[in-house]
Amino acid sequence: MKFERAARVIFIAACVIALPAIALLVTGDTILRYFFAWPLAWSQDAVGVALFLLFCAGLPYSWYGDFHVRMDMIYLRLPSVVRMAVDIIGIVAALAFGILLAYRSIISVADAYRHNSWLPSGVIPIWPVQAIGAIFLILFCFAMLDSLRIRWQRRGASAK
Amino acid sequence: MTNLQIGFSGIVALIVLISAGVPLAFGISLIGIVGISVVMGLQQAGVQLFQVTFITTTDFILTSIPLFILMGQLVAVGQLGRDLYNCVQKWMGWLPGGLAVATVASCAALGAVTGISVAGIGALGPIALPEMRRHGYDSKLAAGSLASASTLAIMIPPSVSFIVYGIWTETSIGQLFIAGIIPGIIMTIVFCAYIVFTSIRDPSRAPRGPSHSLSERMQSVVGVMPVAVVFVGMIGGLYFGWFTPSEGAAVGCSAIALILFLMGRLTWAGIVESVTTSARISIMIFAILIAAQLFSRFIVVTDVQRIMVEHVTGADFNRYVVITLILALYLFLGMILDGFSMMLLTLPFVFPVIRQLGFDAVWFGIVLTLMVEVGLLTPPVGLNCYMLHKIAPEISLGEVFQGVLPFVFLCLGCAALFTAFPEIVLWLPRRAFVY
């Protein structure tokens, strides 16, 4: 429950900061470009970073918050044991997605740091962005493990 | 096991997982990861997954998805939908079935500032449904008109569906936006004409509403000016090439927020609700987009895509037979899948066939979006029908589905019309863009 609450706080904070920032930054850049011929060279990179971090920060809460669509026509008619098995497959699938992505992110952070990689505008270094993303992706993996634990406990409770 | 067999096994496994109810994004990504791992190794699967995720989520053009959704959410929380309905109802309420006509026209107008269909139900449902019921409207007609008209939001630009299609197929999103205008207007007129015709035939289903004086009508126009100005500015900017869809979305968002602030309707709670709802929908779309791209790469490396496309295009079928079969497939898939998943899962196979047969990519984007609209209405999934039932539980789900049925046939009629006369769709974008 505590983990879910923490994931929710991260999600709301990311939304409240990232989305208005993206809207204002792109608006500002558009106005500067068309009215003053003075575009912000780094704005598209910054927007991309904000969007990437918003996605990664939202992932841990996405499972608890039931963001992801599923085809529930058959699912709702399944016996509870089979439905639980489907839920566990879903969690394992999400875990595979999260673990692989987090693992690659960590490797990419090291690569980007070693090669001193920057985003195209040359203003934003890549490694800190990917490092923050990797932290959120690790949190997503923990969220999935937490969901798996909750599911397992429910299974135990229903067996009793 | 050959790569081709692995590819087809992956497709079968995907169908099983999705049908069982595994969340789409993770079911699709699991098949993509396992499939690429089997063919190219786990290391390569990880590289592909990370590349797809990083490229997708940092793509500037994709910024338009959360921003257009945010714009619609701001319009909804700022009660601009109420002003819009109030105005349209004053101008059109006197018609036979006037309140239902006003609901359709308001949904179409609201669609001009939001990219998703459920925003229409959320914003107008609590206003239009009680009003229609108070005037003794048949609940099937009331529910059917609102649920169906709210799908117009994904046809009338800006549309998240067009953005996803455009990115996936590398078709100009600006052209798709401009191409959606005439079909959107035609569908609005067709829906309104059906309501008027039904009301004339059986006035008890939808009595005429009260008539309003010219001064009352003119006063109501003031309330819709913000939405009108934002839409005209945004679409005008796209038409004349002043800005890209992402820039248009950001400017539109900021303009709506500024208008709401000046009107004293921008509250902290409203902002939080708008941004969290927009992010929730965007994360869902992004996750499916990432998973579908990974799955698409798996399909390409196993050669399944090439074989299937060659089989379809190699057979000596008339191209209109093929397109009819494809639309029938979408009609079926729309009954069981949500629009984005349906689009993203089928496009790797369908789009090359469409291009091989010589159909226009922009035209197909419009027709496909129309089929997504139909999918939002058809049972058993029909998302809009469930949404409507949620906000008006006194109208049974059966009544809602019966109410939307005539509109589903009207949508299919429009799909046939646009297929027979593609110029209806392509005339405006050809005038705006040289292609």
mmCIF file of N, CA, C and O in Angstrom, chain A residues 11-12 15-16 19-20 22-24 26-27 30 33-34 44 47-48 51-52 54-55 58 62-63 67-71 73-75 78 86 89-90 93-94 96-97 100-101 103-105 108 130 140, chain B residues 17-24 26 29-30 33 43 46-47 49-50 53-54 57-58 60 63 66-67 242-243 246-247 250-251 254 268 275-276 278-280 283-284 286-288 290 336-338 380:
data_model
loop_
_atom_site.group_PDB
_atom_site.id
_atom_site.type_symbol
_atom_site.label_atom_id
_atom_site.label_comp_id
_atom_site.label_asym_id
_atom_site.label_seq_id
_atom_site.Cartn_x
_atom_site.Cartn_y
_atom_site.Cartn_z
ATOM 1 N N PHE A 11 3.790 9.856 -9.831
ATOM 2 C CA PHE A 11 3.011 10.049 -11.061
ATOM 3 C C PHE A 11 2.387 11.449 -11.094
ATOM 4 O O PHE A 11 2.533 12.180 -12.086
ATOM 5 N N ILE A 12 1.727 11.831 -9.999
ATOM 6 C CA ILE A 12 1.049 13.142 -9.990
ATOM 7 C C ILE A 12 2.071 14.274 -10.105
ATOM 8 O O ILE A 12 1.878 15.227 -10.863
ATOM 9 N N CYS A 15 3.238 14.526 -13.644
ATOM 10 C CA CYS A 15 2.197 15.107 -14.518
ATOM 11 C C CYS A 15 2.119 16.616 -14.340
ATOM 12 O O CYS A 15 2.087 17.377 -15.308
ATOM 13 N N VAL A 16 2.058 17.034 -13.059
ATOM 14 C CA VAL A 16 1.862 18.464 -12.765
ATOM 15 C C VAL A 16 3.057 19.287 -13.241
ATOM 16 O O VAL A 16 2.904 20.431 -13.672
ATOM 17 N N LEU A 19 3.714 18.124 -17.938
ATOM 18 C CA LEU A 19 2.781 18.510 -19.007
ATOM 19 C C LEU A 19 2.644 20.037 -19.174
ATOM 20 O O LEU A 19 2.767 20.538 -20.297
ATOM 21 N N PRO A 20 2.401 20.779 -18.078
ATOM 22 C CA PRO A 20 2.353 22.243 -18.264
ATOM 23 C C PRO A 20 3.684 22.783 -18.785
ATOM 24 O O PRO A 20 3.695 23.696 -19.615
ATOM 25 N N ILE A 22 5.825 21.277 -20.765
ATOM 26 C CA ILE A 22 5.914 20.988 -22.204
ATOM 27 C C ILE A 22 5.068 21.994 -22.987
ATOM 28 O O ILE A 22 5.526 22.592 -23.968
ATOM 29 N N ALA A 23 3.823 22.199 -22.529
ATOM 30 C CA ALA A 23 2.919 23.119 -23.234
ATOM 31 C C ALA A 23 3.503 24.530 -23.283
ATOM 32 O O ALA A 23 3.524 25.176 -24.337
ATOM 33 N N LEU A 24 4.007 24.991 -22.140
ATOM 34 C CA LEU A 24 4.529 26.361 -22.087
ATOM 35 C C LEU A 24 5.809 26.508 -22.908
ATOM 36 O O LEU A 24 5.999 27.503 -23.615
ATOM 37 N N VAL A 26 6.841 24.709 -25.551
ATOM 38 C CA VAL A 26 6.596 24.661 -27.010
ATOM 39 C C VAL A 26 5.892 25.946 -27.453
ATOM 40 O O VAL A 26 6.207 26.502 -28.515
ATOM 41 N N THR A 27 4.958 26.435 -26.628
ATOM 42 C CA THR A 27 4.276 27.696 -26.973
ATOM 43 C C THR A 27 5.296 28.834 -27.043
ATOM 44 O O THR A 27 5.318 29.616 -28.001
ATOM 45 N N THR A 30 7.441 28.516 -30.082
ATOM 46 C CA THR A 30 6.700 28.860 -31.308
ATOM 47 C C THR A 30 6.580 30.382 -31.450
ATOM 48 O O THR A 30 6.803 30.940 -32.529
ATOM 49 N N ARG A 33 9.940 31.864 -32.286
ATOM 50 C CA ARG A 33 10.355 31.544 -33.645
ATOM 51 C C ARG A 33 9.631 32.415 -34.679
ATOM 52 O O ARG A 33 10.247 32.985 -35.559
ATOM 53 N N TYR A 34 8.293 32.517 -34.537
ATOM 54 C CA TYR A 34 7.525 33.187 -35.584
ATOM 55 C C TYR A 34 7.466 34.700 -35.438
ATOM 56 O O TYR A 34 7.339 35.410 -36.415
ATOM 57 N N GLN A 44 13.156 21.459 -28.333
ATOM 58 C CA GLN A 44 12.620 20.144 -28.741
ATOM 59 C C GLN A 44 13.281 19.026 -27.942
ATOM 60 O O GLN A 44 12.625 18.049 -27.579
ATOM 61 N N VAL A 47 11.730 19.064 -24.490
ATOM 62 C CA VAL A 47 10.377 18.495 -24.536
ATOM 63 C C VAL A 47 10.456 16.965 -24.599
ATOM 64 O O VAL A 47 9.723 16.262 -23.894
ATOM 65 N N GLY A 48 11.373 16.463 -25.421
ATOM 66 C CA GLY A 48 11.558 15.014 -25.537
ATOM 67 C C GLY A 48 11.953 14.400 -24.200
ATOM 68 O O GLY A 48 11.423 13.366 -23.786
ATOM 69 N N LEU A 51 8.981 14.324 -21.886
ATOM 70 C CA LEU A 51 8.023 13.283 -22.278
ATOM 71 C C LEU A 51 8.537 11.898 -21.868
ATOM 72 O O LEU A 51 7.782 11.076 -21.340
ATOM 73 N N PHE A 52 9.843 11.681 -22.077
ATOM 74 C CA PHE A 52 10.460 10.401 -21.701
ATOM 75 C C PHE A 52 10.340 10.183 -20.186
ATOM 76 O O PHE A 52 9.933 9.114 -19.730
ATOM 77 N N LEU A 54 8.247 11.640 -18.148
ATOM 78 C CA LEU A 54 6.832 11.506 -17.770
ATOM 79 C C LEU A 54 6.376 10.060 -17.965
ATOM 80 O O LEU A 54 5.702 9.491 -17.095
ATOM 81 N N PHE A 55 6.770 9.473 -19.095
ATOM 82 C CA PHE A 55 6.388 8.083 -19.369
ATOM 83 C C PHE A 55 6.988 7.154 -18.309
ATOM 84 O O PHE A 55 6.283 6.319 -17.727
ATOM 85 N N GLY A 58 5.454 7.625 -14.893
ATOM 86 C CA GLY A 58 4.060 7.171 -14.824
ATOM 87 C C GLY A 58 3.923 5.664 -14.822
ATOM 88 O O GLY A 58 2.908 5.134 -14.347
ATOM 89 N N SER A 62 1.099 2.986 -13.215
ATOM 90 C CA SER A 62 0.168 2.607 -14.285
ATOM 91 C C SER A 62 -0.536 1.276 -14.002
ATOM 92 O O SER A 62 -1.682 1.089 -14.377
ATOM 93 N N TRP A 63 0.147 0.364 -13.331
ATOM 94 C CA TRP A 63 -0.482 -0.928 -13.035
ATOM 95 C C TRP A 63 -1.516 -0.776 -11.914
ATOM 96 O O TRP A 63 -2.651 -1.219 -12.043
ATOM 97 N N PHE A 67 -4.216 1.665 -15.742
ATOM 98 C CA PHE A 67 -4.171 2.497 -16.955
ATOM 99 C C PHE A 67 -4.296 1.642 -18.220
ATOM 100 O O PHE A 67 -4.756 2.115 -19.241
ATOM 101 N N HIS A 68 -3.797 0.408 -18.135
ATOM 102 C CA HIS A 68 -3.602 -0.369 -19.356
ATOM 103 C C HIS A 68 -4.869 -1.107 -19.775
ATOM 104 O O HIS A 68 -5.502 -1.771 -18.951
ATOM 105 N N VAL A 69 -5.207 -0.960 -21.064
ATOM 106 C CA VAL A 69 -6.441 -1.595 -21.539
ATOM 107 C C VAL A 69 -6.215 -3.088 -21.752
ATOM 108 O O VAL A 69 -5.122 -3.527 -22.092
ATOM 109 N N ARG A 70 -7.262 -3.836 -21.545
ATOM 110 C CA ARG A 70 -7.232 -5.271 -21.825
ATOM 111 C C ARG A 70 -8.551 -5.652 -22.466
ATOM 112 O O ARG A 70 -9.555 -4.963 -22.304
ATOM 113 N N MET A 71 -8.525 -6.751 -23.201
ATOM 114 C CA MET A 71 -9.748 -7.237 -23.824
ATOM 115 C C MET A 71 -10.447 -8.116 -22.793
ATOM 116 O O MET A 71 -10.046 -9.260 -22.581
ATOM 117 N N MET A 73 -13.575 -9.228 -22.569
ATOM 118 C CA MET A 73 -14.798 -9.948 -22.945
ATOM 119 C C MET A 73 -14.746 -11.403 -22.431
ATOM 120 O O MET A 73 -15.695 -11.886 -21.831
ATOM 121 N N ILE A 74 -13.627 -12.077 -22.659
ATOM 122 C CA ILE A 74 -13.478 -13.463 -22.198
ATOM 123 C C ILE A 74 -13.006 -13.457 -20.743
ATOM 124 O O ILE A 74 -13.489 -14.228 -19.930
ATOM 125 N N TYR A 75 -12.101 -12.560 -20.440
ATOM 126 C CA TYR A 75 -11.479 -12.477 -19.105
ATOM 127 C C TYR A 75 -12.534 -12.453 -17.989
ATOM 128 O O TYR A 75 -12.424 -13.180 -17.006
ATOM 129 N N LEU A 78 -14.063 -15.822 -17.180
ATOM 130 C CA LEU A 78 -13.174 -16.925 -16.789
ATOM 131 C C LEU A 78 -13.379 -17.287 -15.324
ATOM 132 O O LEU A 78 -13.726 -16.418 -14.505
ATOM 133 N N VAL A 86 -4.184 -15.525 -15.509
ATOM 134 C CA VAL A 86 -4.020 -14.494 -16.549
ATOM 135 C C VAL A 86 -3.389 -13.245 -15.946
ATOM 136 O O VAL A 86 -2.481 -12.638 -16.531
ATOM 137 N N ILE A 89 0.234 -13.877 -15.504
ATOM 138 C CA ILE A 89 0.939 -13.800 -16.812
ATOM 139 C C ILE A 89 1.134 -12.328 -17.189
ATOM 140 O O ILE A 89 2.200 -11.924 -17.648
ATOM 141 N N GLY A 90 0.094 -11.521 -16.957
ATOM 142 C CA GLY A 90 0.177 -10.089 -17.265
ATOM 143 C C GLY A 90 1.281 -9.423 -16.468
ATOM 144 O O GLY A 90 2.065 -8.630 -17.004
ATOM 145 N N ALA A 93 4.609 -10.552 -17.767
ATOM 146 C CA ALA A 93 4.884 -9.870 -19.048
ATOM 147 C C ALA A 93 5.362 -8.446 -18.794
ATOM 148 O O ALA A 93 6.336 -7.979 -19.400
ATOM 149 N N ALA A 94 4.675 -7.755 -17.861
ATOM 150 C CA ALA A 94 5.078 -6.378 -17.528
ATOM 151 C C ALA A 94 6.461 -6.368 -16.875
ATOM 152 O O ALA A 94 7.272 -5.472 -17.127
ATOM 153 N N ALA A 96 8.849 -8.570 -17.394
ATOM 154 C CA ALA A 96 9.851 -8.824 -18.453
ATOM 155 C C ALA A 96 10.160 -7.525 -19.188
ATOM 156 O O ALA A 96 11.325 -7.189 -19.438
ATOM 157 N N PHE A 97 9.096 -6.768 -19.486
ATOM 158 C CA PHE A 97 9.235 -5.465 -20.157
ATOM 159 C C PHE A 97 10.076 -4.535 -19.290
ATOM 160 O O PHE A 97 11.046 -3.927 -19.763
ATOM 161 N N LEU A 100 13.930 -5.811 -18.644
ATOM 162 C CA LEU A 100 14.774 -5.671 -19.843
ATOM 163 C C LEU A 100 15.065 -4.199 -20.138
ATOM 164 O O LEU A 100 16.190 -3.816 -20.460
ATOM 165 N N LEU A 101 14.009 -3.392 -19.976
ATOM 166 C CA LEU A 101 14.152 -1.957 -20.256
ATOM 167 C C LEU A 101 15.072 -1.292 -19.228
ATOM 168 O O LEU A 101 15.944 -0.480 -19.589
ATOM 169 N N TYR A 103 17.389 -2.767 -17.421
ATOM 170 C CA TYR A 103 18.748 -3.286 -17.633
ATOM 171 C C TYR A 103 19.438 -2.541 -18.783
ATOM 172 O O TYR A 103 20.567 -2.079 -18.658
ATOM 173 N N ARG A 104 18.704 -2.388 -19.896
ATOM 174 C CA ARG A 104 19.286 -1.691 -21.052
ATOM 175 C C ARG A 104 19.527 -0.214 -20.738
ATOM 176 O O ARG A 104 20.479 0.395 -21.214
ATOM 177 N N SER A 105 18.612 0.365 -19.932
ATOM 178 C CA SER A 105 18.771 1.777 -19.565
ATOM 179 C C SER A 105 20.058 1.968 -18.781
ATOM 180 O O SER A 105 20.809 2.915 -19.026
ATOM 181 N N SER A 108 22.896 1.767 -21.052
ATOM 182 C CA SER A 108 22.947 2.975 -21.890
ATOM 183 C C SER A 108 23.473 4.178 -21.111
ATOM 184 O O SER A 108 24.152 5.034 -21.679
ATOM 185 N N GLN A 130 18.835 9.481 -18.879
ATOM 186 C CA GLN A 130 18.624 8.027 -18.881
ATOM 187 C C GLN A 130 18.777 7.445 -17.469
ATOM 188 O O GLN A 130 18.105 6.463 -17.134
ATOM 189 N N PHE A 140 9.370 0.665 -11.399
ATOM 190 C CA PHE A 140 8.286 -0.064 -12.087
ATOM 191 C C PHE A 140 8.419 -1.570 -11.828
ATOM 192 O O PHE A 140 7.428 -2.252 -11.543
ATOM 193 N N LEU B 17 -2.987 -14.604 -25.875
ATOM 194 C CA LEU B 17 -2.746 -13.728 -24.720
ATOM 195 C C LEU B 17 -3.758 -12.587 -24.663
ATOM 196 O O LEU B 17 -4.340 -12.294 -23.609
ATOM 197 N N ILE B 18 -3.982 -11.958 -25.817
ATOM 198 C CA ILE B 18 -4.901 -10.813 -25.849
ATOM 199 C C ILE B 18 -6.325 -11.276 -25.535
ATOM 200 O O ILE B 18 -7.044 -10.636 -24.765
ATOM 201 N N SER B 19 -6.719 -12.393 -26.128
ATOM 202 C CA SER B 19 -8.081 -12.896 -25.901
ATOM 203 C C SER B 19 -8.290 -13.254 -24.437
ATOM 204 O O SER B 19 -9.372 -13.047 -23.884
ATOM 205 N N ALA B 20 -7.241 -13.790 -23.794
ATOM 206 C CA ALA B 20 -7.387 -14.195 -22.390
ATOM 207 C C ALA B 20 -7.533 -12.981 -21.474
ATOM 208 O O ALA B 20 -8.050 -13.110 -20.365
ATOM 209 N N GLY B 21 -7.069 -11.820 -21.922
ATOM 210 C CA GLY B 21 -7.237 -10.621 -21.109
ATOM 211 C C GLY B 21 -5.957 -10.086 -20.508
ATOM 212 O O GLY B 21 -6.002 -9.268 -19.593
ATOM 213 N N VAL B 22 -4.807 -10.516 -21.021
ATOM 214 C CA VAL B 22 -3.534 -9.923 -20.585
ATOM 215 C C VAL B 22 -3.525 -8.475 -21.090
ATOM 216 O O VAL B 22 -3.903 -8.233 -22.236
ATOM 217 N N PRO B 23 -3.129 -7.492 -20.249
ATOM 218 C CA PRO B 23 -3.107 -6.104 -20.726
ATOM 219 C C PRO B 23 -2.373 -6.006 -22.066
ATOM 220 O O PRO B 23 -1.269 -6.547 -22.221
ATOM 221 N N LEU B 24 -3.007 -5.312 -23.006
ATOM 222 C CA LEU B 24 -2.520 -5.321 -24.395
ATOM 223 C C LEU B 24 -1.050 -4.944 -24.525
ATOM 224 O O LEU B 24 -0.289 -5.649 -25.191
ATOM 225 N N PHE B 26 1.447 -5.108 -22.511
ATOM 226 C CA PHE B 26 2.423 -6.067 -22.008
ATOM 227 C C PHE B 26 2.330 -7.415 -22.723
ATOM 228 O O PHE B 26 3.343 -8.101 -22.878
ATOM 229 N N SER B 29 4.147 -6.729 -25.977
ATOM 230 C CA SER B 29 5.600 -6.584 -25.785
ATOM 231 C C SER B 29 6.240 -7.922 -25.409
ATOM 232 O O SER B 29 7.364 -8.198 -25.824
ATOM 233 N N LEU B 30 5.519 -8.748 -24.655
ATOM 234 C CA LEU B 30 6.067 -10.065 -24.287
ATOM 235 C C LEU B 30 6.348 -10.899 -25.540
ATOM 236 O O LEU B 30 7.430 -11.496 -25.672
ATOM 237 N N ILE B 33 9.357 -9.389 -27.304
ATOM 238 C CA ILE B 33 10.625 -9.686 -26.619
ATOM 239 C C ILE B 33 11.021 -11.154 -26.839
ATOM 240 O O ILE B 33 12.155 -11.450 -27.251
ATOM 241 N N GLN B 43 19.981 -10.250 -26.004
ATOM 242 C CA GLN B 43 20.709 -8.983 -26.025
ATOM 243 C C GLN B 43 20.085 -8.024 -27.056
ATOM 244 O O GLN B 43 19.821 -6.861 -26.773
ATOM 245 N N GLY B 46 16.700 -6.677 -26.042
ATOM 246 C CA GLY B 46 16.836 -5.558 -25.109
ATOM 247 C C GLY B 46 17.192 -4.270 -25.830
ATOM 248 O O GLY B 46 16.639 -3.205 -25.542
ATOM 249 N N VAL B 47 18.129 -4.382 -26.770
ATOM 250 C CA VAL B 47 18.545 -3.191 -27.543
ATOM 251 C C VAL B 47 17.349 -2.624 -28.296
ATOM 252 O O VAL B 47 17.082 -1.417 -28.273
ATOM 253 N N LEU B 49 14.136 -3.028 -27.673
ATOM 254 C CA LEU B 49 13.131 -2.482 -26.757
ATOM 255 C C LEU B 49 13.538 -1.098 -26.270
ATOM 256 O O LEU B 49 12.725 -0.162 -26.257
ATOM 257 N N PHE B 50 14.801 -0.960 -25.880
ATOM 258 C CA PHE B 50 15.257 0.334 -25.377
ATOM 259 C C PHE B 50 15.211 1.398 -26.471
ATOM 260 O O PHE B 50 14.758 2.520 -26.248
ATOM 261 N N THR B 53 11.637 2.423 -27.136
ATOM 262 C CA THR B 53 11.087 3.229 -26.030
ATOM 263 C C THR B 53 11.677 4.635 -26.043
ATOM 264 O O THR B 53 10.938 5.622 -25.949
ATOM 265 N N PHE B 54 13.002 4.718 -26.158
ATOM 266 C CA PHE B 54 13.647 6.035 -26.086
ATOM 267 C C PHE B 54 13.252 6.895 -27.292
ATOM 268 O O PHE B 54 12.933 8.072 -27.154
ATOM 269 N N THR B 57 9.372 7.877 -26.983
ATOM 270 C CA THR B 57 8.992 8.840 -25.945
ATOM 271 C C THR B 57 9.731 10.176 -26.046
ATOM 272 O O THR B 57 9.359 11.123 -25.356
ATOM 273 N N THR B 58 10.768 10.249 -26.871
ATOM 274 C CA THR B 58 11.425 11.558 -27.028
ATOM 275 C C THR B 58 11.098 12.185 -28.380
ATOM 276 O O THR B 58 11.631 13.237 -28.718
ATOM 277 N N PHE B 60 9.450 14.419 -30.870
ATOM 278 C CA PHE B 60 8.758 15.702 -30.686
ATOM 279 C C PHE B 60 7.314 15.653 -31.191
ATOM 280 O O PHE B 60 6.415 16.215 -30.569
ATOM 281 N N THR B 63 4.604 14.583 -28.864
ATOM 282 C CA THR B 63 4.176 15.525 -27.832
ATOM 283 C C THR B 63 2.728 15.946 -28.058
ATOM 284 O O THR B 63 2.010 16.296 -27.125
ATOM 285 N N PRO B 66 -0.269 13.901 -25.800
ATOM 286 C CA PRO B 66 -0.736 14.386 -24.484
ATOM 287 C C PRO B 66 -1.288 15.808 -24.533
ATOM 288 O O PRO B 66 -2.220 16.127 -23.794
ATOM 289 N N LEU B 67 -0.728 16.642 -25.434
ATOM 290 C CA LEU B 67 -1.180 18.039 -25.449
ATOM 291 C C LEU B 67 -2.596 18.184 -26.007
ATOM 292 O O LEU B 67 -3.396 18.950 -25.482
ATOM 293 N N TRP B 242 1.903 27.401 -40.834
ATOM 294 C CA TRP B 242 2.569 28.254 -39.852
ATOM 295 C C TRP B 242 3.222 27.415 -38.761
ATOM 296 O O TRP B 242 4.260 27.748 -38.255
ATOM 297 N N PHE B 243 2.538 26.361 -38.357
ATOM 298 C CA PHE B 243 3.169 25.516 -37.339
ATOM 299 C C PHE B 243 2.821 24.041 -37.506
ATOM 300 O O PHE B 243 1.912 23.682 -38.257
ATOM 301 N N SER B 246 2.369 19.500 -33.305
ATOM 302 C CA SER B 246 2.806 19.611 -31.894
ATOM 303 C C SER B 246 2.762 21.059 -31.429
ATOM 304 O O SER B 246 2.316 21.351 -30.308
ATOM 305 N N GLU B 247 3.230 21.959 -32.295
ATOM 306 C CA GLU B 247 3.195 23.376 -31.918
ATOM 307 C C GLU B 247 1.751 23.858 -31.798
ATOM 308 O O GLU B 247 1.412 24.603 -30.878
ATOM 309 N N ALA B 250 0.358 22.693 -28.512
ATOM 310 C CA ALA B 250 0.859 23.449 -27.360
ATOM 311 C C ALA B 250 0.230 24.839 -27.307
ATOM 312 O O ALA B 250 -0.212 25.292 -26.241
ATOM 313 N N VAL B 251 0.172 25.493 -28.468
ATOM 314 C CA VAL B 251 -0.419 26.838 -28.504
ATOM 315 C C VAL B 251 -1.907 26.760 -28.115
ATOM 316 O O VAL B 251 -2.401 27.578 -27.334
ATOM 317 N N SER B 254 -2.184 26.208 -24.337
ATOM 318 C CA SER B 254 -1.879 27.432 -23.579
ATOM 319 C C SER B 254 -3.003 28.442 -23.739
ATOM 320 O O SER B 254 -3.381 29.131 -22.779
ATOM 321 N N TRP B 268 -6.868 24.974 -9.317
ATOM 322 C CA TRP B 268 -5.761 24.048 -9.112
ATOM 323 C C TRP B 268 -6.253 22.601 -9.264
ATOM 324 O O TRP B 268 -5.618 21.775 -9.918
ATOM 325 N N VAL B 275 -4.290 17.287 -16.060
ATOM 326 C CA VAL B 275 -2.967 16.740 -16.410
ATOM 327 C C VAL B 275 -2.863 15.249 -16.074
ATOM 328 O O VAL B 275 -2.259 14.485 -16.834
ATOM 329 N N THR B 276 -3.474 14.827 -14.954
ATOM 330 C CA THR B 276 -3.365 13.397 -14.609
ATOM 331 C C THR B 276 -4.175 12.540 -15.592
ATOM 332 O O THR B 276 -3.704 11.474 -16.008
ATOM 333 N N SER B 278 -4.861 13.305 -18.717
ATOM 334 C CA SER B 278 -4.136 13.315 -20.000
ATOM 335 C C SER B 278 -2.940 12.375 -19.946
ATOM 336 O O SER B 278 -2.695 11.623 -20.899
ATOM 337 N N ALA B 279 -2.201 12.419 -18.832
ATOM 338 C CA ALA B 279 -1.012 11.566 -18.713
ATOM 339 C C ALA B 279 -1.421 10.098 -18.677
ATOM 340 O O ALA B 279 -0.762 9.253 -19.284
ATOM 341 N N ARG B 280 -2.506 9.794 -17.962
ATOM 342 C CA ARG B 280 -2.965 8.402 -17.854
ATOM 343 C C ARG B 280 -3.267 7.840 -19.253
ATOM 344 O O ARG B 280 -2.789 6.763 -19.616
ATOM 345 N N ILE B 283 0.050 7.641 -21.379
ATOM 346 C CA ILE B 283 0.943 6.532 -21.004
ATOM 347 C C ILE B 283 0.399 5.227 -21.573
ATOM 348 O O ILE B 283 1.148 4.391 -22.083
ATOM 349 N N MET B 284 -0.922 5.073 -21.526
ATOM 350 C CA MET B 284 -1.543 3.860 -22.095
ATOM 351 C C MET B 284 -1.260 3.781 -23.597
ATOM 352 O O MET B 284 -0.841 2.737 -24.107
ATOM 353 N N PHE B 286 1.159 5.344 -25.297
ATOM 354 C CA PHE B 286 2.600 5.189 -25.531
ATOM 355 C C PHE B 286 3.039 3.747 -25.309
ATOM 356 O O PHE B 286 3.849 3.215 -26.060
ATOM 357 N N ALA B 287 2.503 3.122 -24.243
ATOM 358 C CA ALA B 287 2.893 1.732 -23.945
ATOM 359 C C ALA B 287 2.479 0.812 -25.096
ATOM 360 O O ALA B 287 3.257 -0.055 -25.514
ATOM 361 N N ILE B 288 1.271 1.028 -25.619
ATOM 362 C CA ILE B 288 0.820 0.195 -26.747
ATOM 363 C C ILE B 288 1.666 0.491 -27.987
ATOM 364 O O ILE B 288 2.050 -0.411 -28.726
ATOM 365 N N ILE B 290 4.785 1.523 -28.126
ATOM 366 C CA ILE B 290 6.113 0.916 -27.966
ATOM 367 C C ILE B 290 6.024 -0.601 -28.216
ATOM 368 O O ILE B 290 6.805 -1.169 -28.983
ATOM 369 N N ILE B 336 -14.063 -6.191 -30.667
ATOM 370 C CA ILE B 336 -13.362 -6.873 -29.569
ATOM 371 C C ILE B 336 -12.097 -6.151 -29.086
ATOM 372 O O ILE B 336 -11.594 -6.463 -28.015
ATOM 373 N N LEU B 337 -11.607 -5.194 -29.867
ATOM 374 C CA LEU B 337 -10.371 -4.512 -29.470
ATOM 375 C C LEU B 337 -10.612 -3.013 -29.365
ATOM 376 O O LEU B 337 -11.528 -2.479 -29.990
ATOM 377 N N ASP B 338 -9.766 -2.336 -28.584
ATOM 378 C CA ASP B 338 -9.881 -0.881 -28.581
ATOM 379 C C ASP B 338 -9.196 -0.318 -29.833
ATOM 380 O O ASP B 338 -8.400 -1.004 -30.476
ATOM 381 N N PRO B 380 -19.431 -6.257 -28.293
ATOM 382 C CA PRO B 380 -19.572 -6.100 -26.838
ATOM 383 C C PRO B 380 -18.634 -5.079 -26.198
ATOM 384 O O PRO B 380 -18.829 -4.728 -25.040
#
